[in-house]
Coordinates of C-alpha atoms in Angstrom, one line a residue:
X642 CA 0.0 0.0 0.0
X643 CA 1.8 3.7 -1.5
X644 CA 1.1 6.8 0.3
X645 CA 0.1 9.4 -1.5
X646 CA 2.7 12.2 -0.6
X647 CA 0.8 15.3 -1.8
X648 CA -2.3 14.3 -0.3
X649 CA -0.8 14.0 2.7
X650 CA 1.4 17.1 2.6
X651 CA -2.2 18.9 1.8
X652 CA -3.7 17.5 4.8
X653 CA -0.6 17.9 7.3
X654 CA -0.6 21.8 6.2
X655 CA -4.7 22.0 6.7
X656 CA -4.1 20.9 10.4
X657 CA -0.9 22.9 11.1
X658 CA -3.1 26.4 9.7
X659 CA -5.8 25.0 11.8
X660 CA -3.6 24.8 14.9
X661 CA -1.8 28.9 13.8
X662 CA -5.4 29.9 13.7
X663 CA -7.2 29.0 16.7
X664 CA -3.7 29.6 18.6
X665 CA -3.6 33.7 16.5
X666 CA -7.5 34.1 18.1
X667 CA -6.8 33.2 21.5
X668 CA -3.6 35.2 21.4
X669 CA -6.1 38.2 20.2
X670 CA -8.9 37.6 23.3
X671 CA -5.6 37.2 25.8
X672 CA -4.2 40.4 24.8
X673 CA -8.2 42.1 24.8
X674 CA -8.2 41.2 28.4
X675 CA -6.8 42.9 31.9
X676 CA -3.7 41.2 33.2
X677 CA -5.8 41.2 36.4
X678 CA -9.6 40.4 35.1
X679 CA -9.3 37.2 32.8
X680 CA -11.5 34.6 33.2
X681 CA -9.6 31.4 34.8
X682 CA -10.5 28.7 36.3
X683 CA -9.1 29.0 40.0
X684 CA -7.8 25.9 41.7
X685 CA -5.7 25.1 45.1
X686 CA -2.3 23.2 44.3
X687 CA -0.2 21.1 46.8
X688 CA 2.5 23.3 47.6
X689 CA 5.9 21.5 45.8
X690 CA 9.4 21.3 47.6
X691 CA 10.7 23.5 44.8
X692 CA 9.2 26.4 46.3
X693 CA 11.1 25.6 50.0
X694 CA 14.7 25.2 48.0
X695 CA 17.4 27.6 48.9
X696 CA 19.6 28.8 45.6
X697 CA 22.4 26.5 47.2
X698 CA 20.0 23.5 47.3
X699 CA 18.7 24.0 44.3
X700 CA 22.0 24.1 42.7
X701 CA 22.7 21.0 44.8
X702 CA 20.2 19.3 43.3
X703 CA 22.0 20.1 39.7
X704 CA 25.2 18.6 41.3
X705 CA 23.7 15.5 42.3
X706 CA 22.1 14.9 38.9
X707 CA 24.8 15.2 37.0
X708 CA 26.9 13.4 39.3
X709 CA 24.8 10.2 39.6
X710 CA 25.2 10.5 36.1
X711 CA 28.9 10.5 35.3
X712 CA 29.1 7.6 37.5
X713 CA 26.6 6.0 35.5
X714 CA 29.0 6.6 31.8
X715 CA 31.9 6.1 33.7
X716 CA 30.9 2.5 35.0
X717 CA 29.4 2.0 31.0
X718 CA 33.3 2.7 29.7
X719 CA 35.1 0.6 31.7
X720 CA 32.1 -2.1 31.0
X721 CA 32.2 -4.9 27.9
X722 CA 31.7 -4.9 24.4
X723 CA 28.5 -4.7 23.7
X724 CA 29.0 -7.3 20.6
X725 CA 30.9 -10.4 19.6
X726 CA 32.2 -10.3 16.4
X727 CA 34.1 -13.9 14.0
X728 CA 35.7 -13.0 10.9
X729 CA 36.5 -15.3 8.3
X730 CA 38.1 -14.0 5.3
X731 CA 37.6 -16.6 1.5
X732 CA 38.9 -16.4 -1.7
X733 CA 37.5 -16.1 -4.8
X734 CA 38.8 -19.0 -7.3
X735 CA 36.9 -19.0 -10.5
X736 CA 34.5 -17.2 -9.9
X737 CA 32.9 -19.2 -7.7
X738 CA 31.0 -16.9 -5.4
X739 CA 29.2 -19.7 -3.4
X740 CA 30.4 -20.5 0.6
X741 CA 29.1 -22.7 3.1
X742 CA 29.8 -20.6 6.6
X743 CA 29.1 -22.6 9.9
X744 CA 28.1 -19.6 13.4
X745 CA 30.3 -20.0 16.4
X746 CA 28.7 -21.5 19.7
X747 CA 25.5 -19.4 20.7
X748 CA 23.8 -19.3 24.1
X749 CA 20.7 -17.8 24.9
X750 CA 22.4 -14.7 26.2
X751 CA 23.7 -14.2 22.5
X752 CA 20.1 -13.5 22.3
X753 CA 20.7 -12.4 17.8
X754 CA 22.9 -13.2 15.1
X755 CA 24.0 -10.7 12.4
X756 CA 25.9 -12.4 9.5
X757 CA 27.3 -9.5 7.0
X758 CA 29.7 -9.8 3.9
X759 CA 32.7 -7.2 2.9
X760 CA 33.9 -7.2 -0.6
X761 CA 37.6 -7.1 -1.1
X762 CA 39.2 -6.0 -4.4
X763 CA 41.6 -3.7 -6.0
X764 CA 39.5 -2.4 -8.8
X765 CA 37.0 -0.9 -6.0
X766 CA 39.7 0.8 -4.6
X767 CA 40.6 3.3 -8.6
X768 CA 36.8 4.4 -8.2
X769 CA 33.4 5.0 -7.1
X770 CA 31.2 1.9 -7.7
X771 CA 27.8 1.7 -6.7
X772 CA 25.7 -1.5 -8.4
X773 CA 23.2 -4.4 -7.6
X774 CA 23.8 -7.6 -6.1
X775 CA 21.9 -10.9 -5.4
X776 CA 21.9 -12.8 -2.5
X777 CA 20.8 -16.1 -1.8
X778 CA 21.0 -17.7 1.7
X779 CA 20.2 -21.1 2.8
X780 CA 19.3 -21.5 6.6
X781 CA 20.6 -25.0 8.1
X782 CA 20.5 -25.6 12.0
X783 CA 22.2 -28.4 14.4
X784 CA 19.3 -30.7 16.1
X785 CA 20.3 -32.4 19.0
X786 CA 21.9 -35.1 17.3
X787 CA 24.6 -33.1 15.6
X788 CA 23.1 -33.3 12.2
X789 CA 22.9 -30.4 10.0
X790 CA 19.1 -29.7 9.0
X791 CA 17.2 -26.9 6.7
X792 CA 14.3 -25.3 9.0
X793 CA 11.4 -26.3 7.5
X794 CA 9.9 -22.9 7.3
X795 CA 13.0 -21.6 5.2
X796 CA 13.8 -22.2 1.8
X797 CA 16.3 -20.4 -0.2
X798 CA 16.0 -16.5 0.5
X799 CA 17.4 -14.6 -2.2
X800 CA 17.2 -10.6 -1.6
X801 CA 18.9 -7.4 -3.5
X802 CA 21.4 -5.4 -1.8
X803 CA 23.3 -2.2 -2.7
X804 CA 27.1 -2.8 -3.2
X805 CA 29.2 0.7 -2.8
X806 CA 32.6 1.0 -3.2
X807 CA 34.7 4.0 -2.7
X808 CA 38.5 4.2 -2.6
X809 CA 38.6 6.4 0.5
X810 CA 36.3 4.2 2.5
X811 CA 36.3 1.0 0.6
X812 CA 33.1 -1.3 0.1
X813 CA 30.5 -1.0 2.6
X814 CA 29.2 -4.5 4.9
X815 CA 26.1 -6.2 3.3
X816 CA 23.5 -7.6 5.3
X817 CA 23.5 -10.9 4.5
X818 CA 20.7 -12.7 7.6
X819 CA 19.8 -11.5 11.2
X820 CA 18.6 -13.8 13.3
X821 CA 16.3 -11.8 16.0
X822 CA 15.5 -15.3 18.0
X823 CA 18.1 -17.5 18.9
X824 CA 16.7 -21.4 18.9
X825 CA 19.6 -23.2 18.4
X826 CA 23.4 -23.1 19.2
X827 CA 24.8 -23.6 15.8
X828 CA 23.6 -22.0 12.7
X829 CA 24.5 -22.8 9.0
X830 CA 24.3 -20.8 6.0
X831 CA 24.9 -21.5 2.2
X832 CA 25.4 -18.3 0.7
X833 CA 25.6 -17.2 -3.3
X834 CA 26.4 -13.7 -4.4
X835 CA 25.3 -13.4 -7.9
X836 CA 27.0 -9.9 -9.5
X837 CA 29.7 -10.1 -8.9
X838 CA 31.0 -11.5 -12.1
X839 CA 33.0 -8.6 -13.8
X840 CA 34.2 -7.4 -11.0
X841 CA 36.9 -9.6 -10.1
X842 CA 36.5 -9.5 -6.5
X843 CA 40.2 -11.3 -4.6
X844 CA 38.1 -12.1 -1.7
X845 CA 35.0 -11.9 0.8
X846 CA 35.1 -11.2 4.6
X847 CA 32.6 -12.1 6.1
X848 CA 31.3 -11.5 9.6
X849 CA 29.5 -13.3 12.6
X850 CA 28.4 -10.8 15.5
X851 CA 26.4 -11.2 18.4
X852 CA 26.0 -10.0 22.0
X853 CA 28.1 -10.4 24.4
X854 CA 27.1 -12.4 26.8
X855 CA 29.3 -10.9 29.7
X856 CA 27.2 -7.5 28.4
X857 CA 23.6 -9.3 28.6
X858 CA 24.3 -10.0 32.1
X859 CA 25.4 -6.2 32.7
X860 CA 22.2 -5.6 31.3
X861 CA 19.9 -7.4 33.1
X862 CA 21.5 -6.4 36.5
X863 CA 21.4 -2.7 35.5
X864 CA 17.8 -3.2 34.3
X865 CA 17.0 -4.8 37.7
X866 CA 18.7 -1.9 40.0
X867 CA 16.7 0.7 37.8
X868 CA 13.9 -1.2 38.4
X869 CA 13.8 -1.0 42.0
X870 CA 14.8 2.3 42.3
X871 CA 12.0 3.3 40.3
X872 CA 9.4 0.8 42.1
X873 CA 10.6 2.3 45.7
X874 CA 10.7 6.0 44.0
X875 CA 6.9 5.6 43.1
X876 CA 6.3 4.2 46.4
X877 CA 7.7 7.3 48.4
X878 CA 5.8 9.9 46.0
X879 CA 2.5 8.3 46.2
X880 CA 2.8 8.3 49.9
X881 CA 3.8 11.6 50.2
X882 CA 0.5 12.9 47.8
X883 CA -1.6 10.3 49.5
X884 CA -3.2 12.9 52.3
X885 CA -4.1 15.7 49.4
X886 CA -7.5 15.4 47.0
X887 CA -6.0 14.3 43.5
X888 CA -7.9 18.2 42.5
X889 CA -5.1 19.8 44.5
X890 CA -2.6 18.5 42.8
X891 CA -0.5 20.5 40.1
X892 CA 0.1 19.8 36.6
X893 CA 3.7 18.6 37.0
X894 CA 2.5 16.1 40.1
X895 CA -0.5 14.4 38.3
X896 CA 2.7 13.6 35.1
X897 CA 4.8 12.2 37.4
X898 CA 1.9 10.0 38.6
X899 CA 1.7 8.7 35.7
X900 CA 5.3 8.5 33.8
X901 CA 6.6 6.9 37.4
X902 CA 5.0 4.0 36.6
X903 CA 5.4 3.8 33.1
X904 CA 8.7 4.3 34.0
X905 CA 8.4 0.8 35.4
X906 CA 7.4 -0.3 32.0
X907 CA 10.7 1.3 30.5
X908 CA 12.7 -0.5 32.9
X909 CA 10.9 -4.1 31.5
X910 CA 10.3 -5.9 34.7
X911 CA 9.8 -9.3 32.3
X912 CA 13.1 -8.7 30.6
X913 CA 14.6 -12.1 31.0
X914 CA 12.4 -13.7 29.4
X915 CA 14.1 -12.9 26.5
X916 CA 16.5 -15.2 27.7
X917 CA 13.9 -17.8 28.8
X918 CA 11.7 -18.2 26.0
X919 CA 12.0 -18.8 22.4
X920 CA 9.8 -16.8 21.1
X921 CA 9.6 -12.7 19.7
X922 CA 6.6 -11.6 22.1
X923 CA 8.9 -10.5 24.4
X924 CA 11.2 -8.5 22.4
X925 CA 7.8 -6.9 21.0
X926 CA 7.1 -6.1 24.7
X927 CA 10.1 -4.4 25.6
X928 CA 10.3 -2.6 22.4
X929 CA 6.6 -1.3 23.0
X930 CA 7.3 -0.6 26.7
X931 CA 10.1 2.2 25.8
X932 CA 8.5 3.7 23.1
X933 CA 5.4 3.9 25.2
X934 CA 7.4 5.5 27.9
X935 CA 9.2 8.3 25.3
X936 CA 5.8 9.4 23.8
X937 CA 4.1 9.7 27.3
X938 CA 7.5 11.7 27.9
X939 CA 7.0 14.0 24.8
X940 CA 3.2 14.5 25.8
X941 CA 4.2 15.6 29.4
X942 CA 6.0 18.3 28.0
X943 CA 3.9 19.7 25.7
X944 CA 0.8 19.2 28.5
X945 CA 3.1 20.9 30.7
X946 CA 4.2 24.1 29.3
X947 CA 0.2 24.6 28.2
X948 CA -1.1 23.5 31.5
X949 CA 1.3 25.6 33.7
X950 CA -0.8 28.9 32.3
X951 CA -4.0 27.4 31.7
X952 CA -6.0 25.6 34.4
X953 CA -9.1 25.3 32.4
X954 CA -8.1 21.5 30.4
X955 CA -10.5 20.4 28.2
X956 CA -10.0 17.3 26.7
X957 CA -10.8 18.5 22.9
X958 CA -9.2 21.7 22.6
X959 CA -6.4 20.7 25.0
X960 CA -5.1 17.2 24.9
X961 CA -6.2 15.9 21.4
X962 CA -3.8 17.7 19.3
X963 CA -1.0 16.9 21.5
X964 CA -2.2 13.2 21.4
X965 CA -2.7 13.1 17.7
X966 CA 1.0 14.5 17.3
X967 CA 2.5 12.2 19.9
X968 CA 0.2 9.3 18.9
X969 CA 1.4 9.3 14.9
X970 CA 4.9 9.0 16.2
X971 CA 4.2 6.5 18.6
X972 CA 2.7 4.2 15.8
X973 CA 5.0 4.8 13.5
X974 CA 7.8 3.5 15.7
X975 CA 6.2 0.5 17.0
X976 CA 4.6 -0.5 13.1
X977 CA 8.2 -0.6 12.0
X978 CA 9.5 -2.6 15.3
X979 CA 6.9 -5.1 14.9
X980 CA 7.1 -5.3 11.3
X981 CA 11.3 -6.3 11.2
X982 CA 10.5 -8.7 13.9
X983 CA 7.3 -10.5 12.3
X984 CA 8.8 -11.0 8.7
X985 CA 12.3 -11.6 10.2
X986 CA 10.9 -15.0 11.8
X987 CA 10.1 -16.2 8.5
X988 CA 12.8 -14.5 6.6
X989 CA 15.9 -13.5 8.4
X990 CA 17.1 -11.8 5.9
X991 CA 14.7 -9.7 5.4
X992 CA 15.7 -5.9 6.2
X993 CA 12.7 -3.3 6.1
X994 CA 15.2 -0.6 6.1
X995 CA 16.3 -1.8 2.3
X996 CA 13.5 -4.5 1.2
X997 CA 10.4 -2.2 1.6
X998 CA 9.9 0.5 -0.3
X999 CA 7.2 2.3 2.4
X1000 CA 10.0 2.7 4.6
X1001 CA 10.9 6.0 3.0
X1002 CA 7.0 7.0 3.5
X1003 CA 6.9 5.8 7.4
X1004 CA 10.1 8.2 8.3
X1005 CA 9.1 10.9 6.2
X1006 CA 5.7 11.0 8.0
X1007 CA 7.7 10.5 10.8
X1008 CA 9.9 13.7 10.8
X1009 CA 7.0 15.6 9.3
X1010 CA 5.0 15.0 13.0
X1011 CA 8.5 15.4 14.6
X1012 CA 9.2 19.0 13.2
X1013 CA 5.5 19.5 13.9
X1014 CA 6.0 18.5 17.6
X1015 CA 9.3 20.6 18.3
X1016 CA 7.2 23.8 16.8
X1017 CA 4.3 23.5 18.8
X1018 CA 6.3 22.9 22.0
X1019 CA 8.5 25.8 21.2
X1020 CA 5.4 27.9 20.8
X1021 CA 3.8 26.8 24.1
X1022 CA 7.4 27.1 25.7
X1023 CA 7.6 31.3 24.4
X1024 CA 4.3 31.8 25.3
X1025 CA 4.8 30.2 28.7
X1026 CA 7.8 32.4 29.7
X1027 CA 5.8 35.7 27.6
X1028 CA 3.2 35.4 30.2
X1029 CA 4.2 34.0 33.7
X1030 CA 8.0 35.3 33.6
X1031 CA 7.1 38.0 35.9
X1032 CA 5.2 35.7 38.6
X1033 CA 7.9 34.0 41.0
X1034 CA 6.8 31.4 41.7
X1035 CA 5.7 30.3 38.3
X1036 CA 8.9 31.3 36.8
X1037 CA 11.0 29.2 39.2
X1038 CA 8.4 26.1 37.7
X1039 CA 9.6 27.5 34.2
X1040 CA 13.1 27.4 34.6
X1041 CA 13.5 24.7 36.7
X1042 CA 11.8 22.3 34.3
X1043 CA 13.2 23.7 30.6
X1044 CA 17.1 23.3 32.6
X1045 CA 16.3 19.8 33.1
X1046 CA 14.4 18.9 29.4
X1047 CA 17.4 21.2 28.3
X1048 CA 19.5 18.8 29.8
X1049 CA 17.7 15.0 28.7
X1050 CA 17.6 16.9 24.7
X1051 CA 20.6 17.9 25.1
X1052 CA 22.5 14.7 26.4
X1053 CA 20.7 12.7 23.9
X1054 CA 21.2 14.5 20.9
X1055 CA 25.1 14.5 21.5
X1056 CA 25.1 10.9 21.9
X1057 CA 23.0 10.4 18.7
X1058 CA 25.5 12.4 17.3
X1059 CA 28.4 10.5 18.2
X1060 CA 26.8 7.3 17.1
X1061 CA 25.4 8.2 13.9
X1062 CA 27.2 11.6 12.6
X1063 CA 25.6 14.8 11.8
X1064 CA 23.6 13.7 9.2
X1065 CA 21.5 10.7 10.9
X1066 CA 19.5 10.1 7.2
X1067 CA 22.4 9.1 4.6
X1068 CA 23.0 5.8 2.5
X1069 CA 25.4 3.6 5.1
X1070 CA 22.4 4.3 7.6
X1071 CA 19.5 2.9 5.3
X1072 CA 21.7 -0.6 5.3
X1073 CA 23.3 0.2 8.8
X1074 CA 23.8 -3.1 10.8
X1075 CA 23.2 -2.2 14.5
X1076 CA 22.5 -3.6 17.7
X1077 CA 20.2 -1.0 19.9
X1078 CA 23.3 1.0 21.5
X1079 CA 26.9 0.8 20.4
X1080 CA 28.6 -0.1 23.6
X1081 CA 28.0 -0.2 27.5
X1082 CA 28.5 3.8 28.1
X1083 CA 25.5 4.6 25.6
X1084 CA 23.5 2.0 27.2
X1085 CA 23.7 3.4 30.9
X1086 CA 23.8 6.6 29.4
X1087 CA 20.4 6.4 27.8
X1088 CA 18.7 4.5 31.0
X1089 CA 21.0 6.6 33.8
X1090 CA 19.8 10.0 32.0
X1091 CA 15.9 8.8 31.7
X1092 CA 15.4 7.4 35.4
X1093 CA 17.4 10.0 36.8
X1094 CA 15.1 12.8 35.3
X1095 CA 11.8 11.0 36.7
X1096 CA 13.6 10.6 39.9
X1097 CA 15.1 14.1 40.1
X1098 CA 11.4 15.4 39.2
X1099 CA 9.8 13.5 41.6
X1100 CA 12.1 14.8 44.8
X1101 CA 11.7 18.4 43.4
X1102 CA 7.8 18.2 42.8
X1103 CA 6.6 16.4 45.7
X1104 CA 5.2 17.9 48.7
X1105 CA 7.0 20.3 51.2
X1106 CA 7.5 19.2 54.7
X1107 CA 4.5 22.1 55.9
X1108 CA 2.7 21.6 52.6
X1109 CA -0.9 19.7 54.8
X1110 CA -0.2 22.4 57.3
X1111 CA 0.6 25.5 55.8
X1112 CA -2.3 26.4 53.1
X1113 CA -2.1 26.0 49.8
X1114 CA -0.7 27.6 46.8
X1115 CA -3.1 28.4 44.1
X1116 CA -2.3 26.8 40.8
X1117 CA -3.2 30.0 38.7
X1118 CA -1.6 33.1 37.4
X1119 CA -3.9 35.0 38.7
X1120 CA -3.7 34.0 42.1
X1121 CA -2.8 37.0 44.6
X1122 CA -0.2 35.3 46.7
X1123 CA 1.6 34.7 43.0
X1124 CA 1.2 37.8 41.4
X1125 CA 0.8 40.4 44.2
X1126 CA 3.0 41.6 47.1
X1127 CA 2.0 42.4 50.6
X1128 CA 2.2 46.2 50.0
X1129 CA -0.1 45.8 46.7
X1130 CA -2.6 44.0 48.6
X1131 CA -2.6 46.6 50.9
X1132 CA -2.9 49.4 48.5
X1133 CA -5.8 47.9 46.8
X1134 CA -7.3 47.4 50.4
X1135 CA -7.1 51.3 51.2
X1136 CA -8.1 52.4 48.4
X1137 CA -11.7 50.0 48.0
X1138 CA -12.0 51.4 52.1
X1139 CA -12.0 54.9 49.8
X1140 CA -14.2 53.9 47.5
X1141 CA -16.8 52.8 49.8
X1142 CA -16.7 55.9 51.7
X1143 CA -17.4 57.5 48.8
X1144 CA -20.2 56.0 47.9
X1145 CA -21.5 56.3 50.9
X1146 CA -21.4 60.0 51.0
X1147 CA -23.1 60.4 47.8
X1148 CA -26.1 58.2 49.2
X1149 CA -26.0 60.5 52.3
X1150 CA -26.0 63.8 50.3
X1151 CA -28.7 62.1 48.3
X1152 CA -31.1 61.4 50.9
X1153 CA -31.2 64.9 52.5

């Protein structure tokens, strides 16, 4: 099924002028209104521990984030591999570009196998050469008697792949099979390249990789310690909202109720059964899980930025575009997840990134609601800080929650950086071969930096020490003990005492 890309462009741009206008009206009734008469919907909010920090402590708080997470990398870089790579290097004789390759020894914490193919030759290296080749692989397991046997739901697989040569970089790997669910400890695979003919290729590396075991285990442990952390984190801020009405609380607490325990979720407390099952439902699971867990992250900060000045939350005009925006994303990332891992039982080498030609359609619609996302929350983010930068208490909300997104988008773009380049959409990355992170210190980086915001968040926004005895703060702009000082409140006191007098004299003179 082919997207039609102008339709879709037409529609995308309907919505986004949809969006611009009702935003440019409501803009033009804000501005219509007194600063100290508009119309909002007054509520009480629990008052937070971030209104009881000192500079120091907050700045201490800073410290301690970052700190937990340099540990974090450093214990990543001085952990394993994250892969387990076997080269075996043929000759050509010939032109005979059929082999017969036998996998090393897997165990279940090998959990895939990735079997790629280098081209080596001199004429590659005068030129640029880009061209088409043919692959055919033949799938072969050891049963349990040490005999070599086809799986009966593979026959011979025979895919195109892009060969390109350069004589700076030399010829790119080609994905020959991955494996996603490891049955058996020894795999074999007849292999045909067909192409390859005038080229006069001296010989072929190819290459067996696979986790590292010594890593899976780091991973599970890791997994495990997050997981508790997080499980006695929710614990401690449930109990601590637990004496005040769910209506009192404020926009960032009723989040955090919610991404604490999907937070849970990221951290996959049925992650080893990866180990201990043969099967892909739990590789679906954890791959669902996490992208669950970053959308409901991308949705809290647009819901927070928007909520912070507006207390009135109406589920139509308030939440749906941010959960149409979020959703499409969310879809599109677990459609292509389950996809690869549902045709890859049947086919391993089956690559979606090369073999399917909607691909290209999924990331463009991707980006296309990305883009849209990173523009609305920039809007709601300027308008925030337009209209609340004045109030204290609301500003220290402001700026202690963009530092710490600042930080997570930050952190996480450099490492994407570092892993992929500049330019994350180019050729080597349609047919990349990757595992999910490139070594131990972007692993705990990625999970350190994600439970350590939740975690930072939830010390900051839950209750004060006084917060059931003192009274509350009111979750509005509006609200006097946020926008007025003592000496205000007591001008506007003297001068409605005048007023009345006033008024009273006039009725006096009136009546005689």
């Amino acid at each position: 099924m082919y997207i039609d890309a102008e339709r879709l462009l037409i529609l995308i741009l309907w919505i986004i002028l949809l969006v611009i206008r009702e935003r440019v009206d409501n803009l033009k009734k804000f501005s219509l209104e007194p600063a100290r008469r508009r119309d909002y919907h007054v509520r009480r909010s629990v008052q937070m521990r971030l209104y009881t920090l000192s500079k120091r402590q907050f700045v201490l708080v800073f410290i301690c984030f970052f700190a937990a997470f340099g540990v974090s990398v450093l214990i990543g870089v001085t952990g394993p591999s994250i892969d387990v790579t076997n080269s075996t290097q043929h000759a050509v004789t010939d032109s005979n570009y059929s082999f017969v390759l036998e996998s090393p020894s897997l165990t279940k914490f090998s959990r895939s196998l990735w079997l790629t193919a280098i081209i080596n030759s001199t004429e590659y290296k005068n030129d640029k050469i880009q061209r088409k080749l043919r692959v055919d692989v033949t799938v072969r397991a050891r049963k349990g008697d040490a005999s070599w046997e086809r799986l009966e739901y593979l026959n011979i697989l025979s895919h195109e792949r892009d060969l390109m040569c350069s004589k700076k970089d030399g010829c790119q790997p080609i994905l020959v099979v991955h494996i996603g669910v490891l049955e058996f400890a020894h795999y074999q695979f007849t292999v045909e390249l067909k192409g390859l003919e005038t080229s006069q290729a001296n010989s072929i590396t190819f290459c067996f990789r696979s986790y590292n075991p010594v890593f899976s285990n780091m991973e599970i442990w890791f997994r495990f310690i997050f997981l508790v952390l997080t499980f006695i984190v929710t614990c401690m801020f449930a109990h601590a909202l637990r004496k005040f009405s769910i209506r009192d609380w404020s926009v960032e607490q009723k989040w955090l109720s919610v991404l604490l325990p999907l937070l849970l979720l990221y951290n996959n407390p049925v992650f080893p059964l990866i180990f201990l099952v043969n099967s892909w439902v739990p590789v679906i699971v954890d791959t669902i899980f996490q992208t669950t867990f970053l959308s409901a992250l991308l949705l809290f900060w647009l819901c927070a930025y928007h909520g912070i000045r507006q207390s009135d939350r109406k589920w139509m005009k308030f939440y749906l575009p941010k959960v149409i925006i979020v959703g499409a994303m969310w879809i599109i990332g677990i459609t292509m997840t389950c996809w690869q891992q549902y045709r890859g039982l049947y086919d391993p080498t089956f690559n979606y990134k090369v073999d399917s030609g909607n691909f290209v359609a999924l990331i463009s619609i991707f980006f296309v609601f990305g883009a849209l996302y990173l523009l609305y929350l920039l809007f709601l983010v300027i308008r925030a800080f337009t209209e609340l930068r004045s109030l204290p208490y609301m500003n220290l909300r402001l700026q202690f929650m963009t530092i710490l997104m600042l930080c997570v988008v930050i952190v996480s773009t450099v490492i994407t950086i570092l892993r992929y380049g500049v330019s994350v959409i180019k050729e080597d990355f349609v047919s990349e071969l990757s595992t999910y992170y490139k070594n131990s210190a972007e692993f705990l980086a990625f999970y350190s930096l994600l439970n350590l915001y939740l975690y930072t968040m939830a010390f900051v926004y839950s209750p004060s020490k006084n917060a059931y005895k003192d009274s509350y703060f009111k979750d509005n702009p509006t609200f006097a003990m946020l926008n007025e000082s003592e000496d205000d409140m007591g001008s506007e006191d003297e001068e409605n005492q005048r007023t009345s007098l006033t008024s009273s004299r006039y009725q006096d003179s009136d009546n005689e």
